[in-house]
mmCIF file of C-alpha atoms in Angstrom:
data_model
loop_
_atom_site.group_PDB
_atom_site.id
_atom_site.type_symbol
_atom_site.label_atom_id
_atom_site.label_comp_id
_atom_site.label_asym_id
_atom_site.label_seq_id
_atom_site.Cartn_x
_atom_site.Cartn_y
_atom_site.Cartn_z
ATOM 1 C CA UNK A 1 -19.800 -27.162 -48.909
ATOM 2 C CA UNK A 2 -16.423 -25.309 -47.252
ATOM 3 C CA UNK A 3 -13.499 -25.452 -49.450
ATOM 4 C CA UNK A 4 -11.325 -24.438 -47.089
ATOM 5 C CA UNK A 5 -10.788 -21.556 -44.258
ATOM 6 C CA UNK A 6 -8.457 -20.726 -40.889
ATOM 7 C CA UNK A 7 -9.379 -21.782 -38.287
ATOM 8 C CA UNK A 8 -7.360 -20.936 -34.491
ATOM 9 C CA UNK A 9 -8.166 -20.084 -31.322
ATOM 10 C CA UNK A 10 -8.934 -16.318 -30.424
ATOM 11 C CA UNK A 11 -6.427 -14.515 -28.424
ATOM 12 C CA UNK A 12 -8.945 -12.137 -26.122
ATOM 13 C CA UNK A 13 -6.093 -10.634 -23.626
ATOM 14 C CA UNK A 14 -2.177 -10.230 -23.355
ATOM 15 C CA UNK A 15 -0.405 -9.706 -19.847
ATOM 16 C CA UNK A 16 1.499 -7.055 -19.839
ATOM 17 C CA UNK A 17 2.666 -6.696 -15.044
ATOM 18 C CA UNK A 18 -0.534 -6.991 -13.040
ATOM 19 C CA UNK A 19 -2.550 -6.041 -17.140
ATOM 20 C CA UNK A 20 -4.294 -7.888 -19.022
ATOM 21 C CA UNK A 21 -3.965 -5.894 -21.998
ATOM 22 C CA UNK A 22 -7.129 -6.394 -26.031
ATOM 23 C CA UNK A 23 -4.746 -6.731 -28.997
ATOM 24 C CA UNK A 24 -7.791 -4.730 -30.560
ATOM 25 C CA UNK A 25 -6.170 -1.722 -28.488
ATOM 26 C CA UNK A 26 -2.594 -2.346 -28.484
ATOM 27 C CA UNK A 27 -2.765 -2.276 -32.162
ATOM 28 C CA UNK A 28 -5.340 0.874 -32.039
ATOM 29 C CA UNK A 29 -2.039 2.464 -30.580
ATOM 30 C CA UNK A 30 0.214 1.108 -32.339
ATOM 31 C CA UNK A 31 -1.314 2.691 -35.211
ATOM 32 C CA UNK A 32 -1.613 5.705 -34.837
ATOM 33 C CA UNK A 33 2.031 5.915 -33.758
ATOM 34 C CA UNK A 34 3.414 4.918 -36.888
ATOM 35 C CA UNK A 35 0.900 6.920 -38.687
ATOM 36 C CA UNK A 36 1.921 9.611 -36.902
ATOM 37 C CA UNK A 37 5.456 8.442 -37.588
ATOM 38 C CA UNK A 38 4.967 9.056 -41.243
ATOM 39 C CA UNK A 39 2.751 11.973 -40.954
ATOM 40 C CA UNK A 40 5.115 13.715 -39.096
ATOM 41 C CA UNK A 41 7.661 14.708 -42.294
ATOM 42 C CA UNK A 42 4.832 14.777 -44.690
ATOM 43 C CA UNK A 43 3.293 17.803 -42.297
ATOM 44 C CA UNK A 44 6.846 19.934 -42.323
ATOM 45 C CA UNK A 45 7.316 19.457 -45.779
ATOM 46 C CA UNK A 46 4.174 21.852 -45.815
ATOM 47 C CA UNK A 47 5.082 24.403 -43.448
ATOM 48 C CA UNK A 48 3.828 22.809 -40.292
ATOM 49 C CA UNK A 49 5.577 22.758 -37.469
ATOM 50 C CA UNK A 50 6.166 19.512 -34.786
ATOM 51 C CA UNK A 51 4.832 21.261 -32.235
ATOM 52 C CA UNK A 52 2.204 22.442 -34.050
ATOM 53 C CA UNK A 53 0.893 18.868 -35.855
ATOM 54 C CA UNK A 54 0.958 17.067 -32.314
ATOM 55 C CA UNK A 55 -1.057 19.905 -31.143
ATOM 56 C CA UNK A 56 -3.613 19.491 -33.439
ATOM 57 C CA UNK A 57 -3.568 15.317 -33.114
ATOM 58 C CA UNK A 58 -4.133 15.414 -29.917
ATOM 59 C CA UNK A 59 -7.538 16.879 -29.750
ATOM 60 C CA UNK A 60 -8.845 14.805 -32.695
ATOM 61 C CA UNK A 61 -7.729 12.036 -31.074
ATOM 62 C CA UNK A 62 -9.819 12.902 -28.079
ATOM 63 C CA UNK A 63 -12.553 13.579 -30.509
ATOM 64 C CA UNK A 64 -11.621 10.158 -32.012
ATOM 65 C CA UNK A 65 -12.403 8.969 -29.396
ATOM 66 C CA UNK A 66 -15.598 10.855 -28.995
ATOM 67 C CA UNK A 67 -17.451 10.471 -31.790
ATOM 68 C CA UNK A 68 -16.636 6.185 -32.038
ATOM 69 C CA UNK A 69 -18.603 6.258 -29.198
ATOM 70 C CA UNK A 70 -21.353 8.395 -29.744
ATOM 71 C CA UNK A 71 -21.476 6.574 -33.433
ATOM 72 C CA UNK A 72 -21.722 2.819 -32.675
ATOM 73 C CA UNK A 73 -24.434 4.179 -30.055
ATOM 74 C CA UNK A 74 -26.620 5.960 -32.274
ATOM 75 C CA UNK A 75 -26.106 3.305 -34.080
ATOM 76 C CA UNK A 76 -27.761 0.229 -32.412
ATOM 77 C CA UNK A 77 -29.735 2.230 -30.027
ATOM 78 C CA UNK A 78 -32.601 0.516 -29.629
ATOM 79 C CA UNK A 79 -29.883 -1.793 -27.764
ATOM 80 C CA UNK A 80 -29.261 0.797 -25.267
ATOM 81 C CA UNK A 81 -32.826 2.727 -25.264
ATOM 82 C CA UNK A 82 -33.353 0.006 -23.388
ATOM 83 C CA UNK A 83 -29.778 -0.289 -20.630
ATOM 84 C CA UNK A 84 -28.659 2.429 -21.169
ATOM 85 C CA UNK A 85 -26.105 3.193 -18.388
ATOM 86 C CA UNK A 86 -24.413 0.372 -21.584
ATOM 87 C CA UNK A 87 -23.750 3.448 -23.453
ATOM 88 C CA UNK A 88 -20.433 4.500 -19.606
ATOM 89 C CA UNK A 89 -19.719 0.388 -20.512
ATOM 90 C CA UNK A 90 -17.041 1.453 -22.758
ATOM 91 C CA UNK A 91 -14.643 -1.200 -21.541
ATOM 92 C CA UNK A 92 -17.126 -3.925 -22.832
ATOM 93 C CA UNK A 93 -15.941 -2.971 -26.508
ATOM 94 C CA UNK A 94 -18.541 -0.920 -29.135
ATOM 95 C CA UNK A 95 -16.707 1.630 -31.154
ATOM 96 C CA UNK A 96 -16.918 2.943 -34.941
ATOM 97 C CA UNK A 97 -14.368 3.518 -37.130
ATOM 98 C CA UNK A 98 -16.245 5.895 -38.821
ATOM 99 C CA UNK A 99 -17.302 7.644 -35.984
ATOM 100 C CA UNK A 100 -14.258 8.393 -35.039
ATOM 101 C CA UNK A 101 -13.052 9.738 -38.029
ATOM 102 C CA UNK A 102 -15.521 11.893 -38.339
ATOM 103 C CA UNK A 103 -15.515 12.902 -34.161
ATOM 104 C CA UNK A 104 -11.185 13.724 -35.144
ATOM 105 C CA UNK A 105 -12.021 16.075 -38.443
ATOM 106 C CA UNK A 106 -14.811 17.866 -35.597
ATOM 107 C CA UNK A 107 -12.499 18.446 -32.863
ATOM 108 C CA UNK A 108 -9.729 19.514 -34.985
ATOM 109 C CA UNK A 109 -10.996 21.649 -37.321
ATOM 110 C CA UNK A 110 -10.879 24.568 -34.163
ATOM 111 C CA UNK A 111 -7.544 24.192 -33.442
ATOM 112 C CA UNK A 112 -6.286 24.110 -36.827
ATOM 113 C CA UNK A 113 -8.194 27.213 -37.166
ATOM 114 C CA UNK A 114 -6.736 28.856 -33.547
ATOM 115 C CA UNK A 115 -3.171 27.739 -35.062
ATOM 116 C CA UNK A 116 -3.918 29.278 -38.751
ATOM 117 C CA UNK A 117 -3.472 25.718 -40.530
ATOM 118 C CA UNK A 118 -5.163 24.810 -43.912
ATOM 119 C CA UNK A 119 -7.657 22.458 -43.275
ATOM 120 C CA UNK A 120 -6.473 20.853 -46.353
ATOM 121 C CA UNK A 121 -2.953 20.998 -46.311
ATOM 122 C CA UNK A 122 -3.147 19.177 -42.745
ATOM 123 C CA UNK A 123 -5.161 16.675 -43.828
ATOM 124 C CA UNK A 124 -3.175 15.247 -46.808
ATOM 125 C CA UNK A 125 -0.032 14.972 -44.614
ATOM 126 C CA UNK A 126 -2.443 12.871 -41.803
ATOM 127 C CA UNK A 127 -4.705 10.611 -44.967
ATOM 128 C CA UNK A 128 -1.619 8.705 -45.990
ATOM 129 C CA UNK A 129 -0.223 7.572 -42.229
ATOM 130 C CA UNK A 130 -4.467 8.079 -41.199
ATOM 131 C CA UNK A 131 -5.063 4.494 -43.745
ATOM 132 C CA UNK A 132 -1.673 2.766 -42.766
ATOM 133 C CA UNK A 133 -2.853 3.649 -39.614
ATOM 134 C CA UNK A 134 -6.375 1.336 -40.069
ATOM 135 C CA UNK A 135 -4.228 -1.397 -41.322
ATOM 136 C CA UNK A 136 -1.971 -1.658 -38.131
ATOM 137 C CA UNK A 137 -5.179 -1.280 -36.518
ATOM 138 C CA UNK A 138 -7.284 -3.790 -37.628
ATOM 139 C CA UNK A 139 -4.652 -7.145 -37.255
ATOM 140 C CA UNK A 140 -5.508 -6.327 -33.542
ATOM 141 C CA UNK A 141 -9.454 -6.786 -35.009
ATOM 142 C CA UNK A 142 -8.048 -10.256 -36.262
ATOM 143 C CA UNK A 143 -6.317 -11.234 -33.680
ATOM 144 C CA UNK A 144 -9.259 -11.607 -30.895
ATOM 145 C CA UNK A 145 -11.853 -13.128 -33.842
ATOM 146 C CA UNK A 146 -13.479 -9.380 -34.491
ATOM 147 C CA UNK A 147 -15.756 -8.482 -37.066
ATOM 148 C CA UNK A 148 -17.204 -11.728 -38.386
ATOM 149 C CA UNK A 149 -19.420 -11.904 -40.875
ATOM 150 C CA UNK A 150 -22.006 -13.778 -43.133
ATOM 151 C CA UNK A 151 -20.869 -17.709 -43.633
ATOM 152 C CA UNK A 152 -19.372 -18.669 -46.673
ATOM 153 C CA UNK A 153 -17.234 -20.557 -48.223
ATOM 154 C CA UNK A 154 -14.293 -18.532 -49.466
ATOM 155 C CA UNK A 155 -10.651 -20.139 -48.344
ATOM 156 C CA UNK A 156 -10.022 -16.845 -45.616
ATOM 157 C CA UNK A 157 -13.060 -17.127 -44.066
ATOM 158 C CA UNK A 158 -12.671 -18.142 -40.609
ATOM 159 C CA UNK A 159 -13.398 -21.023 -39.329
ATOM 160 C CA UNK A 160 -14.934 -20.956 -35.722
ATOM 161 C CA UNK A 161 -12.476 -23.392 -32.565
ATOM 162 C CA UNK A 162 -14.561 -26.235 -31.492
ATOM 163 C CA UNK A 163 -14.306 -25.356 -27.571
ATOM 164 C CA UNK A 164 -15.035 -21.907 -26.334
ATOM 165 C CA UNK A 165 -12.215 -20.224 -26.145
ATOM 166 C CA UNK A 166 -14.634 -16.261 -25.674
ATOM 167 C CA UNK A 167 -14.628 -15.684 -29.197
ATOM 168 C CA UNK A 168 -17.712 -13.663 -31.063
ATOM 169 C CA UNK A 169 -18.077 -16.287 -33.694
ATOM 170 C CA UNK A 170 -21.880 -17.167 -33.804
ATOM 171 C CA UNK A 171 -21.787 -19.440 -36.243
ATOM 172 C CA UNK A 172 -21.680 -22.973 -36.072
ATOM 173 C CA UNK A 173 -18.684 -24.693 -35.254
ATOM 174 C CA UNK A 174 -17.055 -25.730 -38.506
ATOM 175 C CA UNK A 175 -18.713 -22.829 -40.221
ATOM 176 C CA UNK A 176 -16.890 -20.503 -42.074
ATOM 177 C CA UNK A 177 -17.258 -16.850 -42.210
ATOM 178 C CA UNK A 178 -16.524 -13.499 -43.838
ATOM 179 C CA UNK A 179 -13.643 -12.329 -42.105
ATOM 180 C CA UNK A 180 -14.636 -8.834 -42.780
ATOM 181 C CA UNK A 181 -11.458 -6.968 -40.854
ATOM 182 C CA UNK A 182 -9.320 -9.192 -43.377
ATOM 183 C CA UNK A 183 -10.883 -7.281 -46.315
ATOM 184 C CA UNK A 184 -10.118 -3.791 -43.666
ATOM 185 C CA UNK A 185 -7.023 -4.558 -43.946
ATOM 186 C CA UNK A 186 -6.016 -5.028 -47.386
ATOM 187 C CA UNK A 187 -8.417 -2.628 -48.611
ATOM 188 C CA UNK A 188 -7.006 0.412 -46.297
ATOM 189 C CA UNK A 189 -3.355 -1.120 -47.336
ATOM 190 C CA UNK A 190 -4.382 -0.277 -50.751
ATOM 191 C CA UNK A 191 -5.535 2.693 -50.391
ATOM 192 C CA UNK A 192 -2.272 3.558 -48.615
ATOM 193 C CA UNK A 193 0.259 2.513 -51.386
ATOM 194 C CA UNK A 194 -2.249 4.821 -54.468
ATOM 195 C CA UNK A 195 -1.796 7.378 -51.478
ATOM 196 C CA UNK A 196 1.859 6.815 -51.686
ATOM 197 C CA UNK A 197 2.388 6.882 -55.063
ATOM 198 C CA UNK A 198 -0.057 10.179 -55.708
ATOM 199 C CA UNK A 199 2.539 11.600 -53.321
ATOM 200 C CA UNK A 200 6.177 11.303 -55.034
ATOM 201 C CA UNK A 201 5.030 14.484 -57.141
ATOM 202 C CA UNK A 202 2.869 17.765 -55.975
ATOM 203 C CA UNK A 203 -0.610 17.846 -56.011
ATOM 204 C CA UNK A 204 -3.487 19.826 -55.713
ATOM 205 C CA UNK A 205 -4.418 20.633 -52.202
ATOM 206 C CA UNK A 206 -6.956 18.437 -50.813
ATOM 207 C CA UNK A 207 -6.167 15.972 -53.864
ATOM 208 C CA UNK A 208 -4.922 13.443 -51.514
ATOM 209 C CA UNK A 209 -7.504 14.150 -48.766
ATOM 210 C CA UNK A 210 -10.425 13.052 -51.196
ATOM 211 C CA UNK A 211 -8.788 10.373 -53.124
ATOM 212 C CA UNK A 212 -8.493 8.800 -49.223
ATOM 213 C CA UNK A 213 -12.703 9.620 -48.756
ATOM 214 C CA UNK A 214 -13.539 7.497 -51.813
ATOM 215 C CA UNK A 215 -10.950 4.325 -51.660
ATOM 216 C CA UNK A 216 -11.861 3.853 -47.663
ATOM 217 C CA UNK A 217 -15.150 5.348 -48.612
ATOM 218 C CA UNK A 218 -15.967 2.521 -51.019
ATOM 219 C CA UNK A 219 -13.775 -0.060 -49.290
ATOM 220 C CA UNK A 220 -16.164 0.020 -46.860
ATOM 221 C CA UNK A 221 -19.362 0.009 -48.396
ATOM 222 C CA UNK A 222 -18.407 -3.412 -50.101
ATOM 223 C CA UNK A 223 -17.253 -5.132 -47.009
ATOM 224 C CA UNK A 224 -20.637 -3.894 -45.003
ATOM 225 C CA UNK A 225 -22.025 -6.372 -47.103
ATOM 226 C CA UNK A 226 -20.911 -9.545 -46.099
ATOM 227 C CA UNK A 227 -20.822 -7.941 -42.597
ATOM 228 C CA UNK A 228 -23.519 -9.480 -39.614
ATOM 229 C CA UNK A 229 -25.323 -5.506 -39.942
ATOM 230 C CA UNK A 230 -28.420 -3.731 -38.156
ATOM 231 C CA UNK A 231 -29.758 -1.972 -41.853
ATOM 232 C CA UNK A 232 -32.686 -0.892 -40.476
ATOM 233 C CA UNK A 233 -34.831 -2.356 -43.308
ATOM 234 C CA UNK A 234 -33.148 -0.277 -46.229
ATOM 235 C CA UNK A 235 -30.025 -2.742 -47.477
ATOM 236 C CA UNK A 236 -27.123 -0.979 -45.587
ATOM 237 C CA UNK A 237 -25.857 -0.577 -42.382
ATOM 238 C CA UNK A 238 -25.090 3.087 -40.551
ATOM 239 C CA UNK A 239 -21.224 2.534 -41.411
ATOM 240 C CA UNK A 240 -22.061 1.789 -45.469
ATOM 241 C CA UNK A 241 -24.855 5.097 -45.689
ATOM 242 C CA UNK A 242 -22.161 7.633 -44.198
ATOM 243 C CA UNK A 243 -19.481 5.284 -46.699
ATOM 244 C CA UNK A 244 -21.502 5.995 -49.781
ATOM 245 C CA UNK A 245 -22.586 9.738 -48.939
ATOM 246 C CA UNK A 246 -18.372 10.640 -47.897
ATOM 247 C CA UNK A 247 -17.686 8.887 -50.412
ATOM 248 C CA UNK A 248 -20.516 10.540 -53.250
ATOM 249 C CA UNK A 249 -18.709 14.227 -51.780
ATOM 250 C CA UNK A 250 -15.350 13.045 -52.160
ATOM 251 C CA UNK A 251 -15.911 12.807 -55.983
ATOM 252 C CA UNK A 252 -17.416 15.977 -56.581
ATOM 253 C CA UNK A 253 -15.347 18.267 -54.195
ATOM 254 C CA UNK A 254 -12.223 15.351 -56.480
ATOM 255 C CA UNK A 255 -14.309 17.513 -59.940
ATOM 256 C CA UNK A 256 -14.323 20.539 -59.165
ATOM 257 C CA UNK A 257 -9.950 20.685 -57.740
ATOM 258 C CA UNK A 258 -9.315 19.114 -61.539
ATOM 259 C CA UNK A 259 -11.999 21.477 -63.212
ATOM 260 C CA UNK A 260 -9.489 24.523 -61.035
ATOM 261 C CA UNK A 261 -6.299 23.326 -61.235
ATOM 262 C CA UNK A 262 -6.879 22.650 -65.551
ATOM 263 C CA UNK A 263 -8.208 26.157 -65.501
ATOM 264 C CA UNK A 264 -5.708 28.250 -62.989
ATOM 265 C CA UNK A 265 -3.047 29.600 -65.963
ATOM 266 C CA UNK A 266 0.548 27.943 -66.701
ATOM 267 C CA UNK A 267 3.504 30.372 -66.665
ATOM 268 C CA UNK A 268 4.436 30.145 -70.266
ATOM 269 C CA UNK A 269 7.672 28.638 -71.263
ATOM 270 C CA UNK A 270 10.304 31.707 -71.969
ATOM 271 C CA UNK A 271 10.568 31.830 -75.647
ATOM 272 C CA UNK A 272 14.339 31.138 -77.393
ATOM 273 C CA UNK A 273 16.595 33.624 -76.414
ATOM 274 C CA UNK A 274 14.515 35.569 -73.931
ATOM 275 C CA UNK A 275 17.683 35.297 -71.311
ATOM 276 C CA UNK A 276 19.572 36.468 -73.165
ATOM 277 C CA UNK A 277 18.140 39.310 -74.858
ATOM 278 C CA UNK A 278 17.053 40.311 -71.003
ATOM 279 C CA UNK A 279 20.343 40.351 -70.027
ATOM 280 C CA UNK A 280 21.455 42.966 -72.777
ATOM 281 C CA UNK A 281 17.945 45.071 -72.275
ATOM 282 C CA UNK A 282 19.280 45.806 -68.469
ATOM 283 C CA UNK A 283 23.316 46.003 -69.900
ATOM 284 C CA UNK A 284 25.197 48.813 -68.440
ATOM 285 C CA UNK A 285 25.407 50.135 -73.104
ATOM 286 C CA UNK A 286 29.212 50.880 -73.073
ATOM 287 C CA UNK A 287 30.138 55.012 -73.822
ATOM 288 C CA UNK A 288 30.117 56.538 -77.219
#
């Protein structure tokens, strides 16, 4: 029995002049802009110029588009083997966020090398804005009622509308299903708050990036259990396996960073009166 639920007609297109634009695409664009705006000052504090920052970001965005599509196709390969031309019909949707992140890194890394910017330094500047951008982008998924999951009695479940409005909801009318996009939004926002808190003081390089990987990786693993997705008989879908591997590798990376940081000897505090002694030692002596 459904105790409560949220029901609304999904808004699939927004008219902007002669164009009909998906809210999904609009909020992805807003998320990119908001994330970039947040990351730029952080990059500047790390010695990265605005020109360098946007140069790498532009290349990374192209890589993100390719990676997001490629990962989705691989995860739904059986469908595209029957209809290979469908791979090119990108306007029908079908993008993987984790694939997009991988594509962005693969495309951006050579440009970082070219600009002689340390990888971890750039990533530490970017990841708080990335987490916020993901949360903003998920608003578009909620508006179009995308990424709906398994049936649920949860109060925040989405109840399919009685009238056919083009909703991707496959459950019977009146059946509440998990809004996995909402869970992803909440999880990404929580990771963003943690990263902001960590960024208040200097941290060893790579710390923020690895914390993001652990936190958001965990979000995607848990969220995946509420999705209706292809598991290939393993109990986990492709995104979950990827997120789990990344999160575990990032945990190992955090341990290594912590050990390395502890191994670096700190500068011992100056002994009391050392300043006066030093000054006395270099002061010219009076002639006798």
